[in-house]
mmCIF file of C-alpha atoms and ligand atoms in Angstrom:
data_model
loop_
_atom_site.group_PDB
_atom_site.id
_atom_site.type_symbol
_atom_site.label_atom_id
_atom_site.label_comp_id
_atom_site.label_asym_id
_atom_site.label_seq_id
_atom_site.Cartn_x
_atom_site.Cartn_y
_atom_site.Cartn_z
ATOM 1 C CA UNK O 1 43.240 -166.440 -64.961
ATOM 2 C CA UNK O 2 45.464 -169.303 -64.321
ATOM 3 C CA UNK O 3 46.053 -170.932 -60.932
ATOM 4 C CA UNK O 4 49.684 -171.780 -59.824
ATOM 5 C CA UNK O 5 50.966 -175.160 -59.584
ATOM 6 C CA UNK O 6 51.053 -175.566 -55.882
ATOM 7 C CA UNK O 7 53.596 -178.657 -54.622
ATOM 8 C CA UNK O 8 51.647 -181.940 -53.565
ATOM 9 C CA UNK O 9 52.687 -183.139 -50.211
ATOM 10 C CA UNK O 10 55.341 -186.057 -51.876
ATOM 11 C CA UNK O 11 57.195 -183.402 -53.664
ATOM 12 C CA UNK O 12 57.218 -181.478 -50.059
ATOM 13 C CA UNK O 13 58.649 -184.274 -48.308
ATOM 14 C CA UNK O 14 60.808 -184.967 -50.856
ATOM 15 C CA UNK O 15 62.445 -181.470 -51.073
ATOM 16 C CA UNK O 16 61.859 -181.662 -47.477
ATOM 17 C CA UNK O 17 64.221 -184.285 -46.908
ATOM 18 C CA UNK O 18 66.746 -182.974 -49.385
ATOM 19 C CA UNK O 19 67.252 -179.392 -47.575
ATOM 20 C CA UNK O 20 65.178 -178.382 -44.547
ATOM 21 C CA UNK O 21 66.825 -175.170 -44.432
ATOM 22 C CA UNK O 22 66.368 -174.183 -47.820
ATOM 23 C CA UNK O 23 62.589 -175.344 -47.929
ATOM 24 C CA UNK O 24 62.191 -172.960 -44.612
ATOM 25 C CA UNK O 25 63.296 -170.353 -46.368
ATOM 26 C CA UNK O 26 61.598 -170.619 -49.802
ATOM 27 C CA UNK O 27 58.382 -172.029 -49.405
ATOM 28 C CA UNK O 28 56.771 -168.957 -48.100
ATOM 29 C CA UNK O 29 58.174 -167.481 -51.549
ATOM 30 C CA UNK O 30 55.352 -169.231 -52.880
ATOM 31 C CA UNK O 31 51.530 -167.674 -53.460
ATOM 32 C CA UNK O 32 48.566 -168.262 -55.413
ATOM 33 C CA UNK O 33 48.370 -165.232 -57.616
ATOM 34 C CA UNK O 34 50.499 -164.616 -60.595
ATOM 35 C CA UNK O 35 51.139 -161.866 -62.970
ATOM 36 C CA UNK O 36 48.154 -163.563 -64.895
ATOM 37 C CA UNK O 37 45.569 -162.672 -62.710
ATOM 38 C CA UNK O 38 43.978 -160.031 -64.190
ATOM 39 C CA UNK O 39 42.464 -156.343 -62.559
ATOM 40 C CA UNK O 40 40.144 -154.084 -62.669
ATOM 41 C CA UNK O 41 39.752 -150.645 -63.972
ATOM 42 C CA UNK O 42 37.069 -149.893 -61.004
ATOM 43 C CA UNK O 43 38.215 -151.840 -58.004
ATOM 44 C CA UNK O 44 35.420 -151.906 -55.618
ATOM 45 C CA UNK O 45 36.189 -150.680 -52.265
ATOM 46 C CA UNK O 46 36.397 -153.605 -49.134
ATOM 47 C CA UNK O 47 33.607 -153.489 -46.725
ATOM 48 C CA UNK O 48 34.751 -152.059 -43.698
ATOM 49 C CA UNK O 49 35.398 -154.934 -41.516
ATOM 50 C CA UNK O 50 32.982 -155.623 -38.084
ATOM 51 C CA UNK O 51 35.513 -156.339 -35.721
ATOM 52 C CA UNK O 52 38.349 -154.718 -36.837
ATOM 53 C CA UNK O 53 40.111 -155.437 -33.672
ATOM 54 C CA UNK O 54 39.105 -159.023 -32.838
ATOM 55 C CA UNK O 55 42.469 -161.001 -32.196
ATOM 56 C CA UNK O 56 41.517 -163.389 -34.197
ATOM 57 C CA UNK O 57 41.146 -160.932 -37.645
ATOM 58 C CA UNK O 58 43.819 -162.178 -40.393
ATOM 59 C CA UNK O 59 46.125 -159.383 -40.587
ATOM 60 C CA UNK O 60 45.482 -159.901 -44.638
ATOM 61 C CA UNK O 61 42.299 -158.392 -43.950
ATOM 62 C CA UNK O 62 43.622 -155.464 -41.935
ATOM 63 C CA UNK O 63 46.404 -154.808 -44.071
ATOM 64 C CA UNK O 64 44.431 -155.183 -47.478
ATOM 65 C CA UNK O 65 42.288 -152.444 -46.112
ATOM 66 C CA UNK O 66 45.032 -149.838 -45.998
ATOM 67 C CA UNK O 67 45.857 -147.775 -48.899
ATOM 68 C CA UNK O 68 48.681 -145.453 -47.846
ATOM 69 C CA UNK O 69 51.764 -145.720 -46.262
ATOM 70 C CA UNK O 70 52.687 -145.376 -42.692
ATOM 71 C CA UNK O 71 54.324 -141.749 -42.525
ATOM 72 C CA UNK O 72 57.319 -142.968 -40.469
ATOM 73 C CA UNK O 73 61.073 -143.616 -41.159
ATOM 74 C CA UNK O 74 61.225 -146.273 -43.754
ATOM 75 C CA UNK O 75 61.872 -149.588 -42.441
ATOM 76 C CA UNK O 76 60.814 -153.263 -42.937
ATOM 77 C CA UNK O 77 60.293 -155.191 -39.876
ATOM 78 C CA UNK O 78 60.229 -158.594 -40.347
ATOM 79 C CA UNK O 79 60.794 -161.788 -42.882
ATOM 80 C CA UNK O 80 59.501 -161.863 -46.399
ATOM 81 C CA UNK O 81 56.692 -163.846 -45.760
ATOM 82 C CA UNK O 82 55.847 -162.366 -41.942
ATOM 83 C CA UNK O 83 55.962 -158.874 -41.606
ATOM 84 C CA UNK O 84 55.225 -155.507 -42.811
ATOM 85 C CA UNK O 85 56.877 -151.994 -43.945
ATOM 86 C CA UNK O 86 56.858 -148.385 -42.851
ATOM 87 C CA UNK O 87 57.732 -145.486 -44.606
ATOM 88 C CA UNK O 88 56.930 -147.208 -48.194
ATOM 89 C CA UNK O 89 57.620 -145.628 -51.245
ATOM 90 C CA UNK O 90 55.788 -146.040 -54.468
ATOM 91 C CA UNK O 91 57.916 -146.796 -58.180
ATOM 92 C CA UNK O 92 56.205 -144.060 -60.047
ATOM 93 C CA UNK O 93 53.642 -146.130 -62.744
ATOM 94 C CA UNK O 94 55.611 -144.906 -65.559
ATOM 95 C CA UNK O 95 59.338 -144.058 -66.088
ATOM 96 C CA UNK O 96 61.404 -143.554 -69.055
ATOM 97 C CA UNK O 97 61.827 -147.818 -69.284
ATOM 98 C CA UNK O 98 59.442 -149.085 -66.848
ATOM 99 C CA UNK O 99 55.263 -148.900 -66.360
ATOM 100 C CA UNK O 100 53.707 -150.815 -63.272
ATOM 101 C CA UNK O 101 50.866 -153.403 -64.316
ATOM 102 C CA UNK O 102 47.685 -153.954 -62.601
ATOM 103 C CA UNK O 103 47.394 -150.236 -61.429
ATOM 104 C CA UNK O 104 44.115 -151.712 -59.280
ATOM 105 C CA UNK O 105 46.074 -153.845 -57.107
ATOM 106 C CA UNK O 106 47.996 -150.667 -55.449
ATOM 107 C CA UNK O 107 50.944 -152.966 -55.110
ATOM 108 C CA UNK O 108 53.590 -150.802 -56.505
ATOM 109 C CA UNK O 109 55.144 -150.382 -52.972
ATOM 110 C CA UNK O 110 58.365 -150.817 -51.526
ATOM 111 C CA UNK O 111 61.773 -150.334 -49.067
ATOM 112 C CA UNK O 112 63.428 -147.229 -51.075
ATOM 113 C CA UNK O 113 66.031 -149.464 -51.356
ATOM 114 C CA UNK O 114 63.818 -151.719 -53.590
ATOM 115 C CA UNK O 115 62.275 -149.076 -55.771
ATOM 116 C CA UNK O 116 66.192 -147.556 -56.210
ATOM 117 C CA UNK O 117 67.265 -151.188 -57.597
ATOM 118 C CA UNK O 118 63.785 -151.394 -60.071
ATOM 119 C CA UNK O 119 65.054 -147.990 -61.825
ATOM 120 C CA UNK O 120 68.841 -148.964 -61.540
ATOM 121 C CA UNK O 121 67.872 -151.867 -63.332
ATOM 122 C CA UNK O 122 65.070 -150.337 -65.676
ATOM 123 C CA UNK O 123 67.649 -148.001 -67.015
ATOM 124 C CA UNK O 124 70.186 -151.014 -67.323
ATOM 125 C CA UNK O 125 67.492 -152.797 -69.201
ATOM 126 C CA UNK O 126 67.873 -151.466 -72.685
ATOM 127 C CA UNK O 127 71.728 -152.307 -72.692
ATOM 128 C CA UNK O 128 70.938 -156.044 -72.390
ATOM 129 C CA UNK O 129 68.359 -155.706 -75.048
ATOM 130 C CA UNK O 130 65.521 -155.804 -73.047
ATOM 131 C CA UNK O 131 63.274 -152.954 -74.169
ATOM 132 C CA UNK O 132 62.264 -152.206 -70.301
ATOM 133 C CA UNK O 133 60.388 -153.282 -67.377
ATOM 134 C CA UNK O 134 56.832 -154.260 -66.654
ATOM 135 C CA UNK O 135 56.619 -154.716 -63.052
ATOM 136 C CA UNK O 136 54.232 -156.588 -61.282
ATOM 137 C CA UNK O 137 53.747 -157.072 -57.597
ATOM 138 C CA UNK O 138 55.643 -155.045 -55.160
ATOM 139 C CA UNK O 139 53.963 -154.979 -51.859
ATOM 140 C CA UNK O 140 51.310 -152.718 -50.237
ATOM 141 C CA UNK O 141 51.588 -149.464 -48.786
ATOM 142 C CA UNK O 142 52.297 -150.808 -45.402
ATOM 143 C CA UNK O 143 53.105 -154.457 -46.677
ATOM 144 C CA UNK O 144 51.518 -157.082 -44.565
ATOM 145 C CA UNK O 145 50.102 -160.098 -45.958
ATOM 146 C CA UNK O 146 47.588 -159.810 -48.818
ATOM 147 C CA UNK O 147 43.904 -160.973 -49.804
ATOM 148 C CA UNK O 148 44.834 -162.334 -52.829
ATOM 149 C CA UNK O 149 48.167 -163.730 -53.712
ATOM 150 C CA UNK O 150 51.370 -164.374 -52.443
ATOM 151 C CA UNK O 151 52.844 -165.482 -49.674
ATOM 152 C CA UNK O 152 56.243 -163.611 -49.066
ATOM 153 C CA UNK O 153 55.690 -159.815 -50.975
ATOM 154 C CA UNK O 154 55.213 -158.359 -47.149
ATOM 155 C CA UNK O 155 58.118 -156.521 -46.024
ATOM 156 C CA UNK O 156 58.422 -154.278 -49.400
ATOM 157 C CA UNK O 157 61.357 -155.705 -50.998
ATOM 158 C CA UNK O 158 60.263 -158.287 -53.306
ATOM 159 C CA UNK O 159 59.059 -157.305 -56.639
ATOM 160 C CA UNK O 160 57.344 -159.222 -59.803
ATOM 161 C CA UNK O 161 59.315 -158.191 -62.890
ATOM 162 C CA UNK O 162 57.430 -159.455 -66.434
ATOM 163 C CA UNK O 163 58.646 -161.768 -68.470
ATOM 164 C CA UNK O 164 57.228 -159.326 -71.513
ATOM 165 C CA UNK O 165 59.645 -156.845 -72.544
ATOM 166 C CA UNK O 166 57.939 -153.454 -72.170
ATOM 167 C CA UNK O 167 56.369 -151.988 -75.583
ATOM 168 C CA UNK O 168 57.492 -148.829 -77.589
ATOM 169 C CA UNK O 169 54.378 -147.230 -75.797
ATOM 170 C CA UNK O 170 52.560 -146.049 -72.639
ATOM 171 C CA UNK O 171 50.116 -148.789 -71.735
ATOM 172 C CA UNK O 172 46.669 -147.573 -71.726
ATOM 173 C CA UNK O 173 44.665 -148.477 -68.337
ATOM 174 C CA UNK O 174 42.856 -151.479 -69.327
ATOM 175 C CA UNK O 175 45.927 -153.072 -70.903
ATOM 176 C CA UNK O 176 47.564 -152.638 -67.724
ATOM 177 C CA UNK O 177 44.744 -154.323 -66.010
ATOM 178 C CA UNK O 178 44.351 -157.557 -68.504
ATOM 179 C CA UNK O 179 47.458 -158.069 -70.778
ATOM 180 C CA UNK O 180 48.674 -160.959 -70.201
ATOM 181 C CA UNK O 181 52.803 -161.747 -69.290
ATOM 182 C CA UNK O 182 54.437 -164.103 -71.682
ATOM 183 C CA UNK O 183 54.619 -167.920 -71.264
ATOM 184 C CA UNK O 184 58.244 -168.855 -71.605
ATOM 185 C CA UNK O 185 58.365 -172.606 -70.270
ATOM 186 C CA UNK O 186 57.592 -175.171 -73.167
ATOM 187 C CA UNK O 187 54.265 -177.329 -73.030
ATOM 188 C CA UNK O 188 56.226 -180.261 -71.433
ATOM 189 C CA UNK O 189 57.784 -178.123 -68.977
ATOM 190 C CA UNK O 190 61.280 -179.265 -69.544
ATOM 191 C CA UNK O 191 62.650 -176.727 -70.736
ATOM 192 C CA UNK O 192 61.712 -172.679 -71.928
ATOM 193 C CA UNK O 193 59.892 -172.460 -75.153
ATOM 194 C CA UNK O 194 62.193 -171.955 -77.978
ATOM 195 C CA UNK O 195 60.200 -169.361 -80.040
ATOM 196 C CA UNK O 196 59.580 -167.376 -76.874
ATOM 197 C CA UNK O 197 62.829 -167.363 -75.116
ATOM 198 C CA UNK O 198 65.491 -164.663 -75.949
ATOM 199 C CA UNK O 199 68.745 -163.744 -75.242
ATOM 200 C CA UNK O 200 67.298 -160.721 -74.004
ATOM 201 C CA UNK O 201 65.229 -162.749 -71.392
ATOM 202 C CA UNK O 202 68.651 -164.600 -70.175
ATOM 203 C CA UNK O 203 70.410 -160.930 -70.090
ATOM 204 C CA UNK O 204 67.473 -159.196 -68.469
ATOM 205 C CA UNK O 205 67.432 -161.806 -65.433
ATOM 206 C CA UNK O 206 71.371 -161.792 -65.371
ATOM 207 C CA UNK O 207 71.213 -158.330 -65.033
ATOM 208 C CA UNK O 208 68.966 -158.478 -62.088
ATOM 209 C CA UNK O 209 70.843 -161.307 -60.253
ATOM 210 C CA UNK O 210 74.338 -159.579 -60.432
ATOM 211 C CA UNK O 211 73.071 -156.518 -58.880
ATOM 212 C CA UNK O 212 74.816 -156.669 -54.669
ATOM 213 C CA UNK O 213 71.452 -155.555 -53.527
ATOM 214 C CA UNK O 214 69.683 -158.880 -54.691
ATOM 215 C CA UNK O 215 69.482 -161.811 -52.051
ATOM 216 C CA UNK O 216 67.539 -164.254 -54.492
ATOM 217 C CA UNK O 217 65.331 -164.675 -58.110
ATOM 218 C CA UNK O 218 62.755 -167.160 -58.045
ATOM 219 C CA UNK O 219 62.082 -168.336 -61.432
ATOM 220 C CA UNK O 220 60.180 -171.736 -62.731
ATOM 221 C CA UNK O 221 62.933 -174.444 -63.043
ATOM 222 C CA UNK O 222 62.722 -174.471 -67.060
ATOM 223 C CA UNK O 223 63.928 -171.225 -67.010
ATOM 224 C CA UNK O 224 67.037 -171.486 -64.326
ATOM 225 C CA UNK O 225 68.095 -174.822 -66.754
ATOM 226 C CA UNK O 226 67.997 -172.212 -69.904
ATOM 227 C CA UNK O 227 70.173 -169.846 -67.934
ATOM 228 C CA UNK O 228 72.339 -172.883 -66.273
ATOM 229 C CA UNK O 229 72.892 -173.421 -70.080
ATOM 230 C CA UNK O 230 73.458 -170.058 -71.337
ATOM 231 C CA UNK O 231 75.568 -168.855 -69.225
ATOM 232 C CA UNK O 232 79.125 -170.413 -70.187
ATOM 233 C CA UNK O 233 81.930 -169.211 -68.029
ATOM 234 C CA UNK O 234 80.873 -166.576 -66.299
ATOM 235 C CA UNK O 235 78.472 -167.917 -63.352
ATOM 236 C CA UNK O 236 79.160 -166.651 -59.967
ATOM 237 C CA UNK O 237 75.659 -165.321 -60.065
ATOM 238 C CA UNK O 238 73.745 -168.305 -61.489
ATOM 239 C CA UNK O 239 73.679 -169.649 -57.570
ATOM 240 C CA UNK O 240 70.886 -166.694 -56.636
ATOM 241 C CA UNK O 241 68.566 -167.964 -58.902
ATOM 242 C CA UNK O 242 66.298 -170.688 -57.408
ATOM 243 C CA UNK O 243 63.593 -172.576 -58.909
ATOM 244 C CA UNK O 244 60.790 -172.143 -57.408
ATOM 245 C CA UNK O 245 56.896 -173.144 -58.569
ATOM 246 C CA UNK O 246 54.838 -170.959 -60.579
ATOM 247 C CA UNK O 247 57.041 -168.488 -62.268
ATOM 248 C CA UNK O 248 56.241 -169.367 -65.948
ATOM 249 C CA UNK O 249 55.567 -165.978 -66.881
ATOM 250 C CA UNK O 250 58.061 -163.948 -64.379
ATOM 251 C CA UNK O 251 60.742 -163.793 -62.261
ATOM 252 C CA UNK O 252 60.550 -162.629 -58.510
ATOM 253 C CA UNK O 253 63.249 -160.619 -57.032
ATOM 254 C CA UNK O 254 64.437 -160.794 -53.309
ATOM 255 C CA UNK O 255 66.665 -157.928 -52.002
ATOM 256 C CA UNK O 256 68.743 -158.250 -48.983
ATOM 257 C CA UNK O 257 67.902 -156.626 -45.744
ATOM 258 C CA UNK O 258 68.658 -152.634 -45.694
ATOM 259 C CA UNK O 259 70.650 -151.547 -43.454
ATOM 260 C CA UNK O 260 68.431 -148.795 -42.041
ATOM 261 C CA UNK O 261 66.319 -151.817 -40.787
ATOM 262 C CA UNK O 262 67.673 -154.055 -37.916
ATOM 263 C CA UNK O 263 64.273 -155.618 -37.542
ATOM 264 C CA UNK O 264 64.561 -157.320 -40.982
ATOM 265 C CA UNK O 265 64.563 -160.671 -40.635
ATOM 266 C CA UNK O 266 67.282 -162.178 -43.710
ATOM 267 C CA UNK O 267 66.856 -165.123 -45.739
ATOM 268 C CA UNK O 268 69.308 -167.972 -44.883
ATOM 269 C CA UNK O 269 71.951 -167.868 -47.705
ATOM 270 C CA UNK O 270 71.731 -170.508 -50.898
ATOM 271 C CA UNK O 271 74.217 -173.459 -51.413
ATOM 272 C CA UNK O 272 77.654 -171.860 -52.671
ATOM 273 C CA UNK O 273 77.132 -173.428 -56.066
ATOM 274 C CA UNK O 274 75.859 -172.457 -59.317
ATOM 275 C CA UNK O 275 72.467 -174.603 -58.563
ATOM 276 C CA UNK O 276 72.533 -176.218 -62.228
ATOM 277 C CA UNK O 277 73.612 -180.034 -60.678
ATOM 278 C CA UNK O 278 71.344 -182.114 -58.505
ATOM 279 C CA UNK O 279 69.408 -179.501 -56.907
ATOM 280 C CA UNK O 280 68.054 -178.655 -60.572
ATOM 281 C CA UNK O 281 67.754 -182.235 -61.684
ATOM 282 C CA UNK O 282 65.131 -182.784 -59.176
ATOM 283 C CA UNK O 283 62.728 -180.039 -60.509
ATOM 284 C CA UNK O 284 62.542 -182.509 -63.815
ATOM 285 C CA UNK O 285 61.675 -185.693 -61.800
ATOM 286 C CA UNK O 286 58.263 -187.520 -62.618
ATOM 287 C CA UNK O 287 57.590 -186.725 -59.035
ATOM 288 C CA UNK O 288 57.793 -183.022 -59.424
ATOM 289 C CA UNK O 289 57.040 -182.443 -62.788
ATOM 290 C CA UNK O 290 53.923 -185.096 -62.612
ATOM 291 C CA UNK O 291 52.831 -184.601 -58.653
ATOM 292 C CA UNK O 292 49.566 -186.934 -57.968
ATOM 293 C CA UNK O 293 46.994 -185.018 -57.371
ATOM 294 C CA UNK O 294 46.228 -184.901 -53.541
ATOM 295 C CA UNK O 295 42.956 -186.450 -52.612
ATOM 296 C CA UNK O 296 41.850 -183.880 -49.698
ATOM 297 C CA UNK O 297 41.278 -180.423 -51.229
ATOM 298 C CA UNK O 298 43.923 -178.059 -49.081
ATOM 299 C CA UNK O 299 42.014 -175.680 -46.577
ATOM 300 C CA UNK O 300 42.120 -172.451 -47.119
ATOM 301 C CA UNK O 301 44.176 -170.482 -44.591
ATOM 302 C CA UNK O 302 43.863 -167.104 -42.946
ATOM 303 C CA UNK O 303 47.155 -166.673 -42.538
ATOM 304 C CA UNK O 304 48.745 -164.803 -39.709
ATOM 305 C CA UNK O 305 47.136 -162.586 -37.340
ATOM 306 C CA UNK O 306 48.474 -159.619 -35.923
ATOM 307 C CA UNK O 307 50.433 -161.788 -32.760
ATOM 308 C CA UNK O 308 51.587 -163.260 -35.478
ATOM 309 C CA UNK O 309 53.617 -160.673 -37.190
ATOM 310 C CA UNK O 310 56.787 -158.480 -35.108
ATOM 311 C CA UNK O 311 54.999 -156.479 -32.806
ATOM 312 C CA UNK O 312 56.069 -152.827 -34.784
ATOM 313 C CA UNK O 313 53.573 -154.083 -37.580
ATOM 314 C CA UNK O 314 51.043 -152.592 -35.028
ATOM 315 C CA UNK O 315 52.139 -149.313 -34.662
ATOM 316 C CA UNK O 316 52.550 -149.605 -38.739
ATOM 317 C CA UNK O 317 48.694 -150.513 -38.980
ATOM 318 C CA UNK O 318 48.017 -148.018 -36.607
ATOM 319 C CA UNK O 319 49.738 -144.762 -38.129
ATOM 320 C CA UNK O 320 47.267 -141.947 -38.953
HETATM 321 ZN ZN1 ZN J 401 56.495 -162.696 -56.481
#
């Protein structure tokens, strides 16, 4: 299992400074879990919880605990990293050039809209080379924040996509539970690993980022400055794809708010640029590639409670 490099309060403050906007709106992007975790082939069921409707319950707890969707109209209600989904549908764990990892998790939920755009672009896959998808972490049946993991993933239209092309084979259960994604950022974390990195890797993520659905791609900064590189004249889409800590081994796709769901709560746009200039730069800075480790341990937090999310997340937990 590896842990994600989480910022140290100098490299906050420092992005801080640069854009308060943009740190807003990506630094609930950011979570603890990664593709690398590894599941279980017999996921042991959560105790039911005491006092299910204390006020002061993390709604991680409440939504972990539900593993179905809520049969209403899909919808998301909410922002990424706040809110929750109705009406979720599940990518089926196997199509023609996709198969869903970490089948315990029960994460393979989403908007329609979001699993539409993981088969559009499964089936697109093979034309850039890229064998097919293995998809992480969608969100859960009725979103919500999580027990383990990430920080945004709640209102069903983010997604984890591998950065392992899918094999010439169905996956058998347990390899779907502890294969491990591929490492493409070098030892020294300037720059992607040259005997891992492909043009199949730059096409794959190209592929995803032109797509009109797709509001943003989180990827770790070794990789944007690979595709920054790559990409020679053609670059109106490089500017979606943001570095962000912690995705060594894939990229994270953010779709823009449906339009059946007025309660979604968008993402403030990206700087018009192609992001390969200063903004990139600083990713490479001793600061941020070298953060001193902080001296008080951070605290773990419960995240929000129910008055914390839009109030339709309660008739979404609530729904038979
Ligand atoms: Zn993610």
């Amino acid at each position: 299992m590896m842990t994600m490099k989480t910022p140290n309060g100098a490299a906050w403050r420092d992005l801080g400074r640069r854009s308060a906007l943009l740190l807003l709106a990506i630094c609930l992007a950011s979570g603890t879990a990664s593709a690398q975790d590894k599941g279980t082939l017999d996921p042991e069921p959560l105790p039911a919880l005491a006092k299910p409707n204390d006020p002061a319950t993390p709604a991680k707890e409440l939504f972990g605990r539900k593993s179905e969707p809520a049969p209403m109209a899909a919808r998301t209600i909410g922002f990424y990293a706040k809110g929750c989904l109705a009406g979720a549908l599940a990518l089926p764990i196997n199509g023609a050039t996709w198969q869903v990892m970490r089948l315990s998790r029960n994460r393979n939920w989403g908007h329609p809209s979001l699993v539409q755009f993981l088969e559009r672009l499964a089936a697109q896959a093979p034309k850039t080379g890229w064998h097919g998808l293995l998809v992480g972490d969608m969100s859960q049946p009725r979103g919500g924040p999580m027990l383990t993991g990430h920080a945004s993933h709640q209102v069903g239209l983010d997604a984890d996509i591998w950065l392992t092309p899918m094999p010439d084979r169905e996956l058998t259960r347990p390899e779907r539970e502890e294969m491990s994604a591929t490492m493409v950022v070098a030892e020294d974390r300037k720059d992607v690993d040259p005997q891992v990195w492909t043009p199949a890797h730059f096409n794959v993520i190209k592929a995803a980022a032109q797509d009109p659905k797709v509001q943003r791609i989180f990827v770790n900064a070794a990789i944007k400055k690979a595709l920054c590189r790559e990409a020679g004249s053609d670059r109106g889409w490089l500017g979606k794809v943001q570095p962000w800590w912690g995705h060594d081994y894939h990229f994270h796709v953010r779709l823009v708010c449906p339009s059946d769901s007025p309660e979604c709560t968008p993402q403030p746009a990206r700087p018009a640029d192609d992001g390969c200039g200063k903004e990139l730069s600083h990713w490479f800075t001793d600061a941020v590639l070298h953060p001193k480790p902080d001296p008080t341990p951070p605290k773990p937090r419960p995240g929000p409670r129910m008055a914390d999310l839009p109030p339709a997340c309660r008739q979404v937990l609530m729904a038979p």
